[in-house]
Structure formats: structure tokens, C-alpha cells
Amino acid sequence: MSNINILGIESSCDDTSAAVIQNGVLKSNLIANQKIHEKYGGVIPEIASREHQKNIIPVVDQAIKEADIKKEDLSAVAFTQGPGLKGSLLVGNSFAKGLSLGLKIPLIQVNHIHGHILSSFIIEKEKETIPNFPFICLVVSGGHTQFFYVKNYFKIELIGTTLDDAAGETYDKAAKMLGLEYPGGPIIDNLAKKGNCNKFKFTTPNVKNFDFSFSGIKTNILYFINKEKKQNKNFVDENIHDLCSSIQETINKYLIMKLEKAMKEYKTNEVCVTGGVAANSNLRSHLKRICETNKYKLHLPPIKFCTDNAAMIANIGYHKFLNKKFTNQETKAKSRQSIQEI
Ligand code: KG4
Ligand code: ZN
């Protein structure tokens, strides 16, 4: 029997990524990061789109080469349909359509969040442990903070979401207030290692059930820093480690508190946490601690599969291929897309 080779393409924000999955096992996963946004303190959509145009051909070529196949060996091409930046999505969308037409292979559209949710199913070697359904999944990234009850590959219920900013966005904005570079999450994570997490207190809003609100925390941090800077203009520099550690602890404790609540309410003992913020070392240790205490089985994908990557897109592509869930040339990029659209 011939191999099933699925090419995945991810271009929803500022990373151009391509991956190949062969018979369910990941063969290659290439990412071109766009460093150019650092100097602007955030992603500039127009620049991101142009960078994707420059990167997409070499990244796809390299992913196919590293998978040790030829493009004629591809069985289907999967791409991120949304949600994300329209101009960025369009690049991956158009490229995938062209490839599907040229090679006469099926085209598969993938919801980016669906990719994150099932990222702990990416297999690099045979016989890896994957989650058992049903499980609770927390997706914490720069654009999303959402809880899902995952019944199977294609039956996923949204049970909670942020009412305003995402957790990653909060990290990035707090970092900006502290004069740190973009993206701020990993920088805060690093600086916090030498800090005291109880030095400063920030409040978390009381929002119903499994929803979140982060805008209050952000304002709280901003007012606090401005007030302290009036007394001492070097306040931030002198307290950078404690500030990072206290801010990190506030965001992470909030996530953990809601997660424990969701696990109890949905009576499941398997949990998966993914998205860029799942790379946070303090969050990872809090998660390990509560899962050990409550005997929950924790699935934390490796960091390279937590942040945006095409392996998670190829992974969904593979499962959609097995279920013959194909799309056609009429498919459109969707900057907003709910989990019902998978
Ligand atoms: O999933 P992702 O790569 O892209 C989106 O879909 O948004 O997530 C990027 C976000 C950024 O906000 C970044 O600051 C945050 O993830 N992030 C972190 C860490 N690494 C990345 N936040 C906290 N600690 C980290 N170590
Ligand atoms: Zn993402």
C-alpha cells in the first residue's frame, strides 16, 4: 500500500510553517519566524503578509525535502483557514489551493484552534502516549484563551473563553509596560526566574464559570507601575525580576484556578494545555503540581508544538484525510472562525 503523505501549511499570524506527516507520523516541521516585528513591539499585519510571501516556497520545499519525499508523493495539502490575520491567512490559502490544483490532490481546510487543541496527538515516533477522550483542553496563546471539552477528534465543545484580551496578549502588553521587547511572554518567564512572586499583588476579576477577563489585570499593572514611577523613576529597573514574577504568578494562578474548576465540573481526569503560553515554565510547574495532587493525567505538548506550527495543521489534515473531509477551490480565508467550523 502506498504511503499517506500530508503537507500542512500554517500562516495565520507571523510564523510561516510547513510540515509533513506520513502515515500519522511527523516527518518534518519547518518554521520561519518573522523577527522583523520585534522592533515594532507587535505584529504588523501588512509586513507579516509580505514576509509569508517571501518564506512560503522555501519553507514548503524544505519540509518536503526533510520528509524525504517528492511533491508528487503528497496525498493532500492541509492549510490554516482561520482564525488569524486575513492577509497572512490568504498567503497559505492561495498557495495550498495552487498546489492542490497543480498536483491534483485533495485540499483540506483546518481551523487553527482545532490544530492547537489536538497538538498532543502529534506523533514523532510510533507508540507515543496520546490523550484519551474525553478531556479538557486549555488553549492559551497570543490571540486565544479558551477552554474546550474534547469528546473526539471532531466533537469539541467550547466551555469558556476570555471576554477581552488573551493571556498571551496580557503577557505581551505587561512586558511592553516594563519596557521589554516583543513577544514579552518568554522574556517575562526568563526574568521571573530570579524574582519573588509574592512581592506585588495584582487582582484578578471575578468572571462567571470558565470565562476569563484580562483587561482589568492589565489596567491594574499599568496604574501600579505609573504610581510607583512617580515616587521613583527607576522603580521598574530596580524591581524588574519581582515585577515579572508577580505578574506571571497572577496570570498563571488565574488560569490554574479556572482549570481546576473545569476538571471538577466535567468529571474528567485528563487535561491538555497548549498554545504559546503553555511554554511558560512557571505555568508548567503549577500544572504538574495540581495534576499530581488530583491524579489528573497531564498532556503538555513539547514547546515546539505549543507555539504556532504546521505539524498541528498536518495532524488535523491527516485525520480529516482518513475521514475524507475535503474542501474545494471556493474555500475562503476566515479571520474569525469558531470551533463549530471544523
Ligand atoms: O500560540 P502562539 O505561538 O501564537 C498565537 O496563536 O497567538 O502564542 C504566542 C503567545 C505570545 O503572546 C507569547 O508572548 C506567548 O505566546 N508566549 C509565552 C511564552 N512563550 C510564548 N508566554 C509566557 N511564557 C512563555 N514562555
Ligand atoms: Zn496559535
mmCIF file of C-alpha atoms and ligand atoms in Angstrom:
data_model
loop_
_atom_site.group_PDB
_atom_site.id
_atom_site.type_symbol
_atom_site.label_atom_id
_atom_site.label_comp_id
_atom_site.label_asym_id
_atom_site.label_seq_id
_atom_site.Cartn_x
_atom_site.Cartn_y
_atom_site.Cartn_z
ATOM 1 C CA MET A 1 0.000 0.000 0.000
ATOM 2 C CA SER A 2 1.303 3.465 -0.766
ATOM 3 C CA ASN A 3 2.114 5.991 1.958
ATOM 4 C CA ILE A 4 -0.282 8.715 3.056
ATOM 5 C CA ASN A 5 1.741 11.955 2.971
ATOM 6 C CA ILE A 6 0.001 15.085 4.240
ATOM 7 C CA LEU A 7 1.543 18.520 3.829
ATOM 8 C CA GLY A 8 0.407 21.081 6.434
ATOM 9 C CA ILE A 9 0.772 24.835 5.950
ATOM 10 C CA GLU A 10 0.377 27.379 8.773
ATOM 11 C CA SER A 11 0.357 31.139 8.112
ATOM 12 C CA SER A 12 -2.256 32.590 10.487
ATOM 13 C CA CYS A 13 -0.041 35.187 12.190
ATOM 14 C CA ASP A 14 3.676 35.880 11.868
ATOM 15 C CA ASP A 15 5.184 32.399 11.515
ATOM 16 C CA THR A 16 5.398 30.666 8.146
ATOM 17 C CA SER A 17 5.447 26.950 8.788
ATOM 18 C CA ALA A 18 5.212 23.743 6.749
ATOM 19 C CA ALA A 19 5.201 20.131 7.930
ATOM 20 C CA VAL A 20 4.789 16.644 6.505
ATOM 21 C CA ILE A 21 3.035 13.774 8.281
ATOM 22 C CA GLN A 22 3.494 10.318 6.804
ATOM 23 C CA ASN A 23 1.017 7.602 7.841
ATOM 24 C CA GLY A 24 0.300 9.555 11.035
ATOM 25 C CA VAL A 25 3.953 10.148 11.993
ATOM 26 C CA LEU A 26 5.591 13.585 11.757
ATOM 27 C CA LYS A 27 8.466 13.627 9.253
ATOM 28 C CA SER A 28 9.329 17.341 9.116
ATOM 29 C CA ASN A 29 8.237 20.635 10.686
ATOM 30 C CA LEU A 30 9.855 23.849 9.468
ATOM 31 C CA ILE A 31 9.190 27.335 10.855
ATOM 32 C CA ALA A 32 10.357 30.690 9.525
ATOM 33 C CA ASN A 33 9.941 33.258 12.335
ATOM 34 C CA GLN A 34 9.474 36.880 11.405
ATOM 35 C CA LYS A 35 11.941 38.724 13.631
ATOM 36 C CA ILE A 36 11.108 41.985 11.841
ATOM 37 C CA HIS A 37 8.075 42.612 14.143
ATOM 38 C CA GLU A 38 10.226 42.848 17.289
ATOM 39 C CA LYS A 39 11.223 46.430 16.583
ATOM 40 C CA TYR A 40 7.554 47.496 16.290
ATOM 41 C CA GLY A 41 6.527 45.875 19.588
ATOM 42 C CA GLY A 42 3.821 43.764 17.912
ATOM 43 C CA VAL A 43 2.844 42.089 14.652
ATOM 44 C CA ILE A 44 2.253 44.479 11.743
ATOM 45 C CA PRO A 45 -0.297 42.656 9.510
ATOM 46 C CA GLU A 46 0.885 44.116 6.183
ATOM 47 C CA ILE A 47 4.518 43.200 6.893
ATOM 48 C CA ALA A 48 3.514 39.714 8.100
ATOM 49 C CA SER A 49 1.698 39.032 4.848
ATOM 50 C CA ARG A 50 4.664 40.118 2.708
ATOM 51 C CA GLU A 51 7.063 38.014 4.785
ATOM 52 C CA HIS A 52 4.826 34.961 4.294
ATOM 53 C CA GLN A 53 5.015 35.522 0.540
ATOM 54 C CA LYS A 54 8.823 35.505 0.727
ATOM 55 C CA ASN A 55 9.025 32.480 3.030
ATOM 56 C CA ILE A 56 6.354 30.098 1.866
ATOM 57 C CA ILE A 57 8.091 28.467 -1.127
ATOM 58 C CA PRO A 58 11.450 27.800 0.600
ATOM 59 C CA VAL A 59 9.729 26.576 3.786
ATOM 60 C CA VAL A 60 7.428 24.160 1.920
ATOM 61 C CA ASP A 61 10.312 22.948 -0.284
ATOM 62 C CA GLN A 62 12.465 22.263 2.759
ATOM 63 C CA ALA A 63 9.649 20.459 4.641
ATOM 64 C CA ILE A 64 9.133 18.133 1.644
ATOM 65 C CA LYS A 65 12.883 17.575 1.319
ATOM 66 C CA GLU A 66 13.352 16.804 5.032
ATOM 67 C CA ALA A 67 10.467 14.326 4.875
ATOM 68 C CA ASP A 68 12.483 12.541 2.205
ATOM 69 C CA ILE A 69 9.692 12.621 -0.346
ATOM 70 C CA LYS A 70 8.950 14.480 -3.579
ATOM 71 C CA LYS A 71 5.997 16.814 -4.002
ATOM 72 C CA GLU A 72 4.447 14.251 -6.370
ATOM 73 C CA ASP A 73 4.280 11.861 -3.372
ATOM 74 C CA LEU A 74 1.893 14.167 -1.466
ATOM 75 C CA SER A 75 -1.594 12.717 -0.853
ATOM 76 C CA ALA A 76 -3.232 16.004 0.215
ATOM 77 C CA VAL A 77 -2.464 19.562 1.273
ATOM 78 C CA ALA A 78 -3.899 20.977 4.516
ATOM 79 C CA PHE A 79 -3.790 24.689 5.340
ATOM 80 C CA THR A 80 -4.958 27.033 8.112
ATOM 81 C CA GLN A 81 -8.258 28.592 7.073
ATOM 82 C CA GLY A 82 -8.655 30.757 10.194
ATOM 83 C CA PRO A 83 -8.853 32.399 12.653
ATOM 84 C CA GLY A 84 -5.963 34.820 12.182
ATOM 85 C CA LEU A 85 -4.794 37.818 10.192
ATOM 86 C CA LYS A 86 -6.614 37.947 6.870
ATOM 87 C CA GLY A 87 -3.580 38.930 4.780
ATOM 88 C CA SER A 88 -1.437 36.220 6.391
ATOM 89 C CA LEU A 89 -4.107 33.524 6.018
ATOM 90 C CA LEU A 90 -4.587 34.420 2.358
ATOM 91 C CA VAL A 91 -0.971 33.551 1.534
ATOM 92 C CA GLY A 92 -1.244 29.985 2.903
ATOM 93 C CA ASN A 93 -4.743 29.595 1.496
ATOM 94 C CA SER A 94 -3.755 30.624 -2.065
ATOM 95 C CA PHE A 95 -0.561 28.599 -2.005
ATOM 96 C CA ALA A 96 -2.392 25.444 -0.836
ATOM 97 C CA LYS A 97 -5.086 25.906 -3.490
ATOM 98 C CA GLY A 98 -2.446 26.227 -6.209
ATOM 99 C CA LEU A 99 -0.607 23.130 -5.005
ATOM 100 C CA SER A 100 -3.821 21.115 -4.824
ATOM 101 C CA LEU A 101 -4.754 22.140 -8.384
ATOM 102 C CA GLY A 102 -1.278 21.576 -9.793
ATOM 103 C CA LEU A 103 -0.759 18.173 -8.176
ATOM 104 C CA LYS A 104 -4.427 17.122 -8.471
ATOM 105 C CA ILE A 105 -4.577 16.209 -4.784
ATOM 106 C CA PRO A 106 -7.317 16.938 -2.194
ATOM 107 C CA LEU A 107 -7.376 20.252 -0.359
ATOM 108 C CA ILE A 108 -8.099 20.238 3.390
ATOM 109 C CA GLN A 109 -9.019 23.322 5.416
ATOM 110 C CA VAL A 110 -8.009 23.409 9.085
ATOM 111 C CA ASN A 111 -9.213 25.588 11.948
ATOM 112 C CA HIS A 112 -6.062 26.879 13.700
ATOM 113 C CA ILE A 113 -7.579 26.351 17.172
ATOM 114 C CA HIS A 114 -8.529 22.776 16.249
ATOM 115 C CA GLY A 115 -4.826 22.344 15.466
ATOM 116 C CA HIS A 116 -3.810 23.653 18.911
ATOM 117 C CA ILE A 117 -6.446 21.525 20.712
ATOM 118 C CA LEU A 118 -5.183 18.266 19.208
ATOM 119 C CA SER A 119 -1.486 19.165 19.295
ATOM 120 C CA SER A 120 -0.796 16.477 21.900
ATOM 121 C CA PHE A 121 -1.766 13.906 19.239
ATOM 122 C CA ILE A 122 1.246 14.791 17.079
ATOM 123 C CA ILE A 123 3.371 11.657 16.923
ATOM 124 C CA GLU A 124 7.094 11.896 16.240
ATOM 125 C CA LYS A 125 7.890 8.255 16.899
ATOM 126 C CA GLU A 126 5.477 5.368 16.928
ATOM 127 C CA LYS A 127 3.934 4.350 20.299
ATOM 128 C CA GLU A 128 3.788 7.797 21.952
ATOM 129 C CA THR A 129 1.184 8.420 24.665
ATOM 130 C CA ILE A 130 -1.740 10.405 23.390
ATOM 131 C CA PRO A 131 -4.752 11.641 25.401
ATOM 132 C CA ASN A 132 -7.882 9.537 25.921
ATOM 133 C CA PHE A 133 -11.215 11.144 25.074
ATOM 134 C CA PRO A 134 -12.952 12.974 26.645
ATOM 135 C CA PHE A 135 -10.525 15.528 28.064
ATOM 136 C CA ILE A 136 -10.398 19.209 28.962
ATOM 137 C CA CYS A 137 -8.176 21.371 26.812
ATOM 138 C CA LEU A 138 -6.994 24.871 27.684
ATOM 139 C CA VAL A 139 -5.666 26.839 24.711
ATOM 140 C CA VAL A 140 -3.626 29.809 25.893
ATOM 141 C CA SER A 141 -1.969 31.797 23.137
ATOM 142 C CA GLY A 142 -1.391 35.354 21.971
ATOM 143 C CA GLY A 143 -4.828 35.500 20.381
ATOM 144 C CA HIS A 144 -6.855 32.970 22.416
ATOM 145 C CA THR A 145 -7.657 31.857 25.931
ATOM 146 C CA GLN A 146 -10.306 29.180 25.705
ATOM 147 C CA PHE A 147 -11.471 26.025 27.468
ATOM 148 C CA PHE A 148 -12.759 23.081 25.463
ATOM 149 C CA TYR A 149 -14.422 19.788 26.335
ATOM 150 C CA VAL A 150 -12.989 17.428 23.722
ATOM 151 C CA LYS A 151 -15.220 14.391 23.056
ATOM 152 C CA ASN A 152 -13.398 13.104 19.976
ATOM 153 C CA TYR A 153 -11.335 14.418 17.042
ATOM 154 C CA PHE A 154 -14.267 16.318 15.599
ATOM 155 C CA LYS A 155 -16.693 16.820 18.524
ATOM 156 C CA ILE A 156 -15.398 19.715 20.548
ATOM 157 C CA GLU A 157 -17.388 21.985 22.848
ATOM 158 C CA LEU A 158 -16.289 25.496 23.801
ATOM 159 C CA ILE A 159 -16.944 25.805 27.549
ATOM 160 C CA GLY A 160 -15.216 29.082 28.407
ATOM 161 C CA THR A 161 -13.402 31.971 26.795
ATOM 162 C CA THR A 162 -11.799 35.313 27.537
ATOM 163 C CA LEU A 163 -14.220 38.213 27.407
ATOM 164 C CA ASP A 164 -11.479 40.612 26.320
ATOM 165 C CA ASP A 165 -7.711 40.076 25.986
ATOM 166 C CA ALA A 166 -5.962 36.727 25.671
ATOM 167 C CA ALA A 167 -3.445 35.521 28.275
ATOM 168 C CA GLY A 168 -0.512 35.828 25.824
ATOM 169 C CA GLU A 169 -1.628 39.312 24.874
ATOM 170 C CA THR A 170 -1.625 40.205 28.585
ATOM 171 C CA TYR A 171 1.933 38.908 28.902
ATOM 172 C CA ASP A 172 2.966 40.898 25.826
ATOM 173 C CA LYS A 173 1.274 44.115 26.966
ATOM 174 C CA ALA A 174 2.628 43.851 30.504
ATOM 175 C CA ALA A 175 6.096 43.339 29.004
ATOM 176 C CA LYS A 176 5.667 46.477 26.917
ATOM 177 C CA MET A 177 4.768 48.453 30.073
ATOM 178 C CA LEU A 178 8.002 47.163 31.603
ATOM 179 C CA GLY A 179 9.955 48.336 28.548
ATOM 180 C CA LEU A 180 10.654 44.773 27.373
ATOM 181 C CA GLU A 181 10.668 43.561 23.786
ATOM 182 C CA TYR A 182 8.034 41.695 21.803
ATOM 183 C CA PRO A 183 6.962 38.945 22.287
ATOM 184 C CA GLY A 184 7.107 39.604 26.007
ATOM 185 C CA GLY A 185 5.892 36.240 27.359
ATOM 186 C CA PRO A 186 9.192 34.368 27.079
ATOM 187 C CA ILE A 187 11.144 37.411 28.374
ATOM 188 C CA ILE A 188 8.918 37.708 31.469
ATOM 189 C CA ASP A 189 9.268 33.944 32.003
ATOM 190 C CA ASN A 190 13.042 34.281 31.986
ATOM 191 C CA LEU A 191 13.313 37.390 34.203
ATOM 192 C CA ALA A 192 10.760 35.963 36.661
ATOM 193 C CA LYS A 193 13.086 33.067 37.500
ATOM 194 C CA LYS A 194 15.125 35.367 39.768
ATOM 195 C CA GLY A 195 12.101 37.157 41.257
ATOM 196 C CA ASN A 196 9.756 36.936 44.245
ATOM 197 C CA CYS A 197 6.246 36.131 43.050
ATOM 198 C CA ASN A 198 4.638 37.466 46.255
ATOM 199 C CA LYS A 199 6.315 40.870 46.201
ATOM 200 C CA PHE A 200 3.496 42.697 44.376
ATOM 201 C CA LYS A 201 -0.205 41.859 44.361
ATOM 202 C CA PHE A 202 -2.493 42.282 41.356
ATOM 203 C CA THR A 203 -6.175 41.443 41.416
ATOM 204 C CA THR A 204 -7.991 39.055 39.093
ATOM 205 C CA PRO A 205 -11.579 39.748 38.025
ATOM 206 C CA ASN A 206 -14.411 37.548 39.146
ATOM 207 C CA VAL A 207 -15.961 36.267 35.917
ATOM 208 C CA LYS A 208 -18.584 33.506 35.756
ATOM 209 C CA ASN A 209 -17.899 29.799 35.160
ATOM 210 C CA PHE A 210 -14.927 29.122 32.890
ATOM 211 C CA ASP A 211 -14.698 32.546 31.292
ATOM 212 C CA PHE A 212 -11.812 34.945 31.845
ATOM 213 C CA SER A 213 -11.178 38.661 31.730
ATOM 214 C CA PHE A 214 -7.662 40.040 31.469
ATOM 215 C CA SER A 215 -8.185 43.711 30.722
ATOM 216 C CA GLY A 216 -8.596 44.559 34.441
ATOM 217 C CA ILE A 217 -5.264 42.929 35.320
ATOM 218 C CA LYS A 218 -3.605 44.935 32.566
ATOM 219 C CA THR A 219 -5.014 48.247 33.850
ATOM 220 C CA ASN A 220 -4.118 47.241 37.398
ATOM 221 C CA ILE A 221 -0.478 46.685 36.375
ATOM 222 C CA LEU A 222 -0.351 49.939 34.384
ATOM 223 C CA TYR A 223 -1.727 52.103 37.242
ATOM 224 C CA PHE A 224 0.559 50.435 39.736
ATOM 225 C CA ILE A 225 3.696 50.997 37.642
ATOM 226 C CA ASN A 226 2.771 54.628 36.906
ATOM 227 C CA LYS A 227 2.115 55.323 40.590
ATOM 228 C CA GLU A 228 5.406 53.790 41.689
ATOM 229 C CA LYS A 229 7.341 55.563 38.948
ATOM 230 C CA LYS A 230 6.139 58.917 40.305
ATOM 231 C CA GLN A 231 7.976 58.143 43.579
ATOM 232 C CA ASN A 232 10.997 56.520 41.983
ATOM 233 C CA LYS A 233 11.713 56.810 38.279
ATOM 234 C CA ASN A 234 13.953 53.726 38.398
ATOM 235 C CA PHE A 235 11.235 51.610 40.031
ATOM 236 C CA VAL A 236 10.807 49.235 37.068
ATOM 237 C CA ASP A 237 14.524 48.633 36.529
ATOM 238 C CA GLU A 238 15.165 48.114 40.231
ATOM 239 C CA ASN A 239 12.292 45.655 40.619
ATOM 240 C CA ILE A 240 12.170 44.002 37.216
ATOM 241 C CA HIS A 241 12.579 40.417 38.469
ATOM 242 C CA ASP A 242 9.946 40.747 41.218
ATOM 243 C CA LEU A 243 7.560 42.555 38.856
ATOM 244 C CA CYS A 244 7.874 39.835 36.199
ATOM 245 C CA SER A 245 7.484 37.104 38.775
ATOM 246 C CA SER A 246 4.417 38.722 40.429
ATOM 247 C CA ILE A 247 2.700 39.439 37.097
ATOM 248 C CA GLN A 248 3.400 35.903 35.884
ATOM 249 C CA GLU A 249 2.054 34.398 39.099
ATOM 250 C CA THR A 250 -1.146 36.465 38.859
ATOM 251 C CA ILE A 251 -1.899 35.362 35.284
ATOM 252 C CA ASN A 252 -0.966 31.722 35.872
ATOM 253 C CA LYS A 253 -2.837 31.321 39.186
ATOM 254 C CA TYR A 254 -5.943 32.685 37.446
ATOM 255 C CA LEU A 255 -5.612 30.080 34.672
ATOM 256 C CA ILE A 256 -4.989 27.280 37.184
ATOM 257 C CA MET A 257 -7.955 28.239 39.367
ATOM 258 C CA LYS A 258 -10.336 28.046 36.384
ATOM 259 C CA LEU A 259 -8.761 24.831 35.142
ATOM 260 C CA GLU A 260 -9.273 23.044 38.465
ATOM 261 C CA LYS A 261 -12.890 24.198 38.407
ATOM 262 C CA ALA A 262 -13.435 22.856 34.863
ATOM 263 C CA MET A 263 -11.848 19.488 35.700
ATOM 264 C CA LYS A 264 -14.218 19.034 38.654
ATOM 265 C CA GLU A 265 -17.325 20.166 36.811
ATOM 266 C CA TYR A 266 -16.678 17.963 33.742
ATOM 267 C CA LYS A 267 -15.526 14.993 35.844
ATOM 268 C CA THR A 268 -12.601 14.105 33.630
ATOM 269 C CA ASN A 269 -9.096 13.282 34.764
ATOM 270 C CA GLU A 270 -7.239 14.063 31.538
ATOM 271 C CA VAL A 271 -6.152 17.553 30.640
ATOM 272 C CA CYS A 272 -4.193 19.114 27.827
ATOM 273 C CA VAL A 273 -2.739 22.639 27.936
ATOM 274 C CA THR A 274 -1.380 24.152 24.755
ATOM 275 C CA GLY A 275 -0.803 27.407 22.822
ATOM 276 C CA GLY A 276 2.188 29.734 23.167
ATOM 277 C CA VAL A 277 1.630 30.494 26.881
ATOM 278 C CA ALA A 278 1.803 26.744 27.671
ATOM 279 C CA ALA A 279 5.545 27.216 27.088
ATOM 280 C CA ASN A 280 5.689 29.236 30.336
ATOM 281 C CA SER A 281 7.893 27.379 32.816
ATOM 282 C CA ASN A 282 6.004 28.600 35.915
ATOM 283 C CA LEU A 283 2.645 27.585 34.404
ATOM 284 C CA ARG A 284 4.090 24.176 33.553
ATOM 285 C CA SER A 285 5.222 23.590 37.134
ATOM 286 C CA HIS A 286 1.863 24.739 38.582
ATOM 287 C CA LEU A 287 0.138 22.339 36.167
ATOM 288 C CA LYS A 288 2.365 19.430 37.145
ATOM 289 C CA ARG A 289 1.693 20.166 40.809
ATOM 290 C CA ILE A 290 -2.135 20.255 40.572
ATOM 291 C CA CYS A 291 -2.197 17.203 38.312
ATOM 292 C CA GLU A 292 -0.060 15.211 40.734
ATOM 293 C CA THR A 293 -2.240 16.267 43.683
ATOM 294 C CA ASN A 294 -5.518 15.442 41.939
ATOM 295 C CA LYS A 295 -4.187 12.436 39.973
ATOM 296 C CA TYR A 296 -5.004 14.044 36.644
ATOM 297 C CA LYS A 297 -3.203 12.859 33.543
ATOM 298 C CA LEU A 298 -1.477 15.933 32.119
ATOM 299 C CA HIS A 299 -0.687 16.334 28.416
ATOM 300 C CA LEU A 300 1.713 19.171 27.752
ATOM 301 C CA PRO A 301 2.905 19.064 24.167
ATOM 302 C CA PRO A 302 6.595 19.876 23.631
ATOM 303 C CA ILE A 303 7.083 23.654 23.353
ATOM 304 C CA LYS A 304 7.676 23.456 19.572
ATOM 305 C CA PHE A 305 4.086 22.118 19.240
ATOM 306 C CA CYS A 306 2.595 24.633 21.754
ATOM 307 C CA THR A 307 3.562 27.717 19.776
ATOM 308 C CA ASP A 308 2.289 28.130 16.209
ATOM 309 C CA ASN A 309 3.493 25.336 13.933
ATOM 310 C CA ALA A 310 2.398 23.426 10.846
ATOM 311 C CA ALA A 311 2.735 19.976 12.449
ATOM 312 C CA MET A 312 -0.580 20.616 14.243
ATOM 313 C CA ILE A 313 -2.174 21.571 10.908
ATOM 314 C CA ALA A 314 -0.813 18.468 9.146
ATOM 315 C CA ASN A 315 -2.051 16.396 12.109
ATOM 316 C CA ILE A 316 -5.656 17.593 11.662
ATOM 317 C CA GLY A 317 -5.133 17.217 7.886
ATOM 318 C CA TYR A 318 -4.238 13.554 8.399
ATOM 319 C CA HIS A 319 -7.376 12.830 10.466
ATOM 320 C CA LYS A 320 -9.555 14.738 8.000
ATOM 321 C CA PHE A 321 -7.942 12.791 5.136
ATOM 322 C CA LEU A 322 -8.845 9.474 6.807
ATOM 323 C CA ASN A 323 -12.427 10.764 7.175
ATOM 324 C CA LYS A 324 -12.480 12.193 3.621
ATOM 325 C CA LYS A 325 -13.246 15.689 4.945
ATOM 326 C CA PHE A 326 -12.054 17.666 1.929
ATOM 327 C CA THR A 327 -12.788 21.163 0.704
ATOM 328 C CA ASN A 328 -12.627 22.809 -2.724
ATOM 329 C CA GLN A 329 -11.234 25.866 -4.510
ATOM 330 C CA GLU A 330 -14.147 28.012 -3.293
ATOM 331 C CA THR A 331 -12.837 27.942 0.303
ATOM 332 C CA LYS A 332 -12.063 31.356 1.811
ATOM 333 C CA ALA A 333 -9.677 32.591 4.499
ATOM 334 C CA LYS A 334 -11.606 33.456 7.679
ATOM 335 C CA SER A 335 -10.101 35.932 10.107
ATOM 336 C CA ARG A 336 -12.801 34.882 12.601
ATOM 337 C CA GLN A 337 -13.707 31.230 12.884
ATOM 338 C CA SER A 338 -15.414 29.372 15.719
ATOM 339 C CA ILE A 339 -14.691 25.816 16.815
ATOM 340 C CA GLN A 340 -18.047 24.752 15.358
ATOM 341 C CA GLU A 341 -16.474 25.329 11.943
ATOM 342 C CA ILE A 342 -14.160 22.335 11.749
HETATM 343 O O1 KG4 B 1 0.375 30.112 20.049
HETATM 344 P P1 KG4 B 1 1.255 31.259 19.722
HETATM 345 O O2 KG4 B 1 2.637 30.950 19.180
HETATM 346 O O3 KG4 B 1 0.587 32.219 18.681
HETATM 347 C C1 KG4 B 1 -0.757 32.577 18.707
HETATM 348 O O4 KG4 B 1 -1.576 31.837 18.080
HETATM 349 O O5 KG4 B 1 -1.043 33.594 19.368
HETATM 350 O O6 KG4 B 1 1.363 32.162 21.042
HETATM 351 C C2 KG4 B 1 2.147 33.316 21.105
HETATM 352 C C3 KG4 B 1 1.993 33.904 22.506
HETATM 353 C C4 KG4 B 1 2.649 35.272 22.689
HETATM 354 O O7 KG4 B 1 1.732 36.124 23.326
HETATM 355 C C5 KG4 B 1 3.852 34.972 23.583
HETATM 356 O O8 KG4 B 1 4.225 36.051 24.413
HETATM 357 C C6 KG4 B 1 3.326 33.824 24.401
HETATM 358 O O9 KG4 B 1 2.578 33.038 23.484
HETATM 359 N N1 KG4 B 1 4.422 33.027 24.973
HETATM 360 C C7 KG4 B 1 4.690 32.953 26.293
HETATM 361 C C8 KG4 B 1 5.847 32.147 26.434
HETATM 362 N N2 KG4 B 1 6.246 31.759 25.185
HETATM 363 C C9 KG4 B 1 5.363 32.304 24.290
HETATM 364 N N3 KG4 B 1 4.047 33.473 27.343
HETATM 365 C C10 KG4 B 1 4.546 33.227 28.562
HETATM 366 N N4 KG4 B 1 5.668 32.490 28.779
HETATM 367 C C11 KG4 B 1 6.336 31.926 27.750
HETATM 368 N N5 KG4 B 1 7.421 31.195 27.982
HETATM 369 ZN ZN ZN B 2 -1.831 29.849 17.690
#
